[in-house]
CSV table of C-alpha atoms in Angstrom, one decimal:
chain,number,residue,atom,x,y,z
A,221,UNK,CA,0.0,0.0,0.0
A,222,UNK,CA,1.4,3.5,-1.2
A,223,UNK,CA,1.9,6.2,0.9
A,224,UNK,CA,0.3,9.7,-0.4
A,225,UNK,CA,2.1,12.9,0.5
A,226,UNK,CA,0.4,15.5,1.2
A,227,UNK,CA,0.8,18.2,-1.0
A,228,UNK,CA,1.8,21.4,1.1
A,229,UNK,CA,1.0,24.6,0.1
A,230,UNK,CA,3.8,27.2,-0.1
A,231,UNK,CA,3.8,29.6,3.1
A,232,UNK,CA,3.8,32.9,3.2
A,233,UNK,CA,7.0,33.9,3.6
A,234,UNK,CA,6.4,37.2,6.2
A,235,UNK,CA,4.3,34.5,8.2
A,236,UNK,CA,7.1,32.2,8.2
A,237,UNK,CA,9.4,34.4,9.1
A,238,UNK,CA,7.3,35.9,12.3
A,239,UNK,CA,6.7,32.1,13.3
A,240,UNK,CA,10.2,30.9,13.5
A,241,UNK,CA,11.7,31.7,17.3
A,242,UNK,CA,15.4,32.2,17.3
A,243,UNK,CA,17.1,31.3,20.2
A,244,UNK,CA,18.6,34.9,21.5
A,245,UNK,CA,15.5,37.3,20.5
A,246,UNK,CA,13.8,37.4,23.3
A,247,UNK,CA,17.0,37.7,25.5
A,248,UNK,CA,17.8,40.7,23.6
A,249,UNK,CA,14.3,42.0,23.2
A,250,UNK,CA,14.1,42.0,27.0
A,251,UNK,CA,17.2,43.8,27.5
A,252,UNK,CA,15.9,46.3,24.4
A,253,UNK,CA,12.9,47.2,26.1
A,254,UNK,CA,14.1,47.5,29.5
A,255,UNK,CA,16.9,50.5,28.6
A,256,UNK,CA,14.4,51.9,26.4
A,257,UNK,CA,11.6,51.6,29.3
A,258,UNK,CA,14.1,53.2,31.5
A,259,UNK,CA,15.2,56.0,29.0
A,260,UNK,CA,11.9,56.9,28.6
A,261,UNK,CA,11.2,56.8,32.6
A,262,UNK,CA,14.1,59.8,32.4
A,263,UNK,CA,12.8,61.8,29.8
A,264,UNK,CA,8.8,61.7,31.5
A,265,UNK,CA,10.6,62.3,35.5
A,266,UNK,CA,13.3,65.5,33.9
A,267,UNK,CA,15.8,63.6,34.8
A,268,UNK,CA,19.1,66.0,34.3
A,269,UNK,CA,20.5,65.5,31.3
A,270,UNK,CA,18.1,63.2,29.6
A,271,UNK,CA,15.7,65.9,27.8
A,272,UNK,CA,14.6,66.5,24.2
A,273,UNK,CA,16.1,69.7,23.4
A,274,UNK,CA,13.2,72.9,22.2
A,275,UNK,CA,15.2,73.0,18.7
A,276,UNK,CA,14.6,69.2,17.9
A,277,UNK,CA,12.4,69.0,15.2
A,278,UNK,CA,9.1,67.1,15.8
A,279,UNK,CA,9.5,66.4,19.4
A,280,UNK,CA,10.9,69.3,20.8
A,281,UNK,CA,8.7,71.7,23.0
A,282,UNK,CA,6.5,70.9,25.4
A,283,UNK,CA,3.8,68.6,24.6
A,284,UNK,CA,5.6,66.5,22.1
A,285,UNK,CA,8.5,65.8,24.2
A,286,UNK,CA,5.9,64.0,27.0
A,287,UNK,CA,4.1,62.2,24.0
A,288,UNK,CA,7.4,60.5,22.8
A,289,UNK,CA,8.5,59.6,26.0
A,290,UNK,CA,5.0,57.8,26.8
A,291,UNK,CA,4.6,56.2,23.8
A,292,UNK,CA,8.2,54.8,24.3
A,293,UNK,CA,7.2,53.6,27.4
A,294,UNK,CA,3.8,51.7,26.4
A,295,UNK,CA,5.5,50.2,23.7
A,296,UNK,CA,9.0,49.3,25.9
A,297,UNK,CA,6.3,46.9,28.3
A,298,UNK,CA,4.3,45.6,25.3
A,299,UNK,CA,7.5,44.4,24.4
A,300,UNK,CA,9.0,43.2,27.7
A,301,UNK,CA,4.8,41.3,28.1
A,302,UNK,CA,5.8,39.8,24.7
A,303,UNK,CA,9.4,38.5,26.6
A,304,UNK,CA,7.1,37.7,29.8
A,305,UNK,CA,4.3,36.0,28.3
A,306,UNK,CA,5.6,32.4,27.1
A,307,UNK,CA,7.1,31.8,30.6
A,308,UNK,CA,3.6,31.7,32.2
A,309,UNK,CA,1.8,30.3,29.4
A,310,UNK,CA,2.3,26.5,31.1
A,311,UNK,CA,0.5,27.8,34.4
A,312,UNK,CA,-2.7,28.8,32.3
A,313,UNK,CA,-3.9,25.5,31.8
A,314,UNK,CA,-2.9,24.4,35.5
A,315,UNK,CA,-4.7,26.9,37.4
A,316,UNK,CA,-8.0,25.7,35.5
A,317,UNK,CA,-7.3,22.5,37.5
A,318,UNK,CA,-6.9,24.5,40.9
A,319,UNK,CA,-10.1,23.4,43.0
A,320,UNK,CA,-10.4,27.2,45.5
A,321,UNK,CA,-11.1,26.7,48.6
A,322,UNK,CA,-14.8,27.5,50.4
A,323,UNK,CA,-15.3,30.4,52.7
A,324,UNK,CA,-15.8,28.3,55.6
A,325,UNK,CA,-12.0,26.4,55.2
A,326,UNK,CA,-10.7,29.8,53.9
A,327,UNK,CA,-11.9,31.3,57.2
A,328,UNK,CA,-10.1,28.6,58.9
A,329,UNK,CA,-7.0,28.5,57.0
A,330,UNK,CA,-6.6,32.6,57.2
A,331,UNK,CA,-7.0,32.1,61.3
A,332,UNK,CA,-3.9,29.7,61.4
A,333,UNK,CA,-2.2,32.1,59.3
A,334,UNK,CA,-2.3,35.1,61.4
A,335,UNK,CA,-1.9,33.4,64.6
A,336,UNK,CA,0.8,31.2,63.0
A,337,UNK,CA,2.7,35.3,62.3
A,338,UNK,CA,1.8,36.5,65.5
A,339,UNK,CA,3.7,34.1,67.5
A,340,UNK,CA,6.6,34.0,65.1
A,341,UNK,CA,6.8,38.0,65.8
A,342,UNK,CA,6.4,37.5,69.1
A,343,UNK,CA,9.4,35.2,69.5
A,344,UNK,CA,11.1,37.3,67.0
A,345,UNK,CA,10.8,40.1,69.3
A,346,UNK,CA,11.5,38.4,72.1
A,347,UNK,CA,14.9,37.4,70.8
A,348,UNK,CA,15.5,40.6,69.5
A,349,UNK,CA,15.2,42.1,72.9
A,350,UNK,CA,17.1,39.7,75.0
A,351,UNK,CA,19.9,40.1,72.6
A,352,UNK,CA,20.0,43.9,73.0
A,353,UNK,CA,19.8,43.8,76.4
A,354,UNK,CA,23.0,41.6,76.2
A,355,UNK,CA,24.4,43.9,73.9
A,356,UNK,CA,23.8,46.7,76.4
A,357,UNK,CA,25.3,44.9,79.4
A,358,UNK,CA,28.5,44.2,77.3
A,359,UNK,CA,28.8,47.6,76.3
């Protein structure tokens, strides 16, 4: 019995292009938006020396200089989301499986909680004290 192939149809270049991941990109995208998020934190907070100038064409002056510097930022953490965004793409499909807990057991578990902190402060404290009172008769 022969095997057919199937006959594939010729991709669109551009498509194939956008769909192939290469190994450093996001690496280097990450890095990419994070200096340009930070530039563009300087420019919007005056930082000294990090300013558009009144003479630069286009965005110099005073409205345009603020309209850069956001749009540089919105598009700095669309790009570090796109760096972000495969790393919890795995957890999606597990918290569906996540069975939450009613109000009565959440009640409970909350109360162990905060009893559970309040003695650990306490004997936090109480350590912290003794040993500054031993620090005090040494000194």
């Amino acid at each position: 019995m022969a095997i057919k192939k199937k006959e594939q149809q010729p991709q669109n270049k551009l498509l194939e292009i956008l769909s192939t991941e290469y190994k450093g990109e996001s690496l280097i995208l990450g890095i990419l938006a994070t200096i340009t998020a930070g530039l563009a934190i300087m420019i919007i907070g005056n930082v000294q020396g990090f300013h558009i100038p009144e003479s630069f064409p286009v965005l110099g002056g005073s409205p345009n200089d603020m309209i850069f510097a956001w749009t540089v930022l919105v598009i700095a953490l669309l790009g570090l989301a796109l760096v972000i965004y495969p790393f919890f793409l795995p957890a999606f499909p597990e918290l569906r499986k996540v069975t939450w807990a009613g109000w009565l057991e959440f009640l409970d578990n909350a109360a162990r909680v905060i009893i559970f902190v309040l003695i650990v402060t306490g004997f936090v404290s109480g350590v912290d004290i003794i040993i500054l009172r031993l620090l005090e008769g040494l000194i």
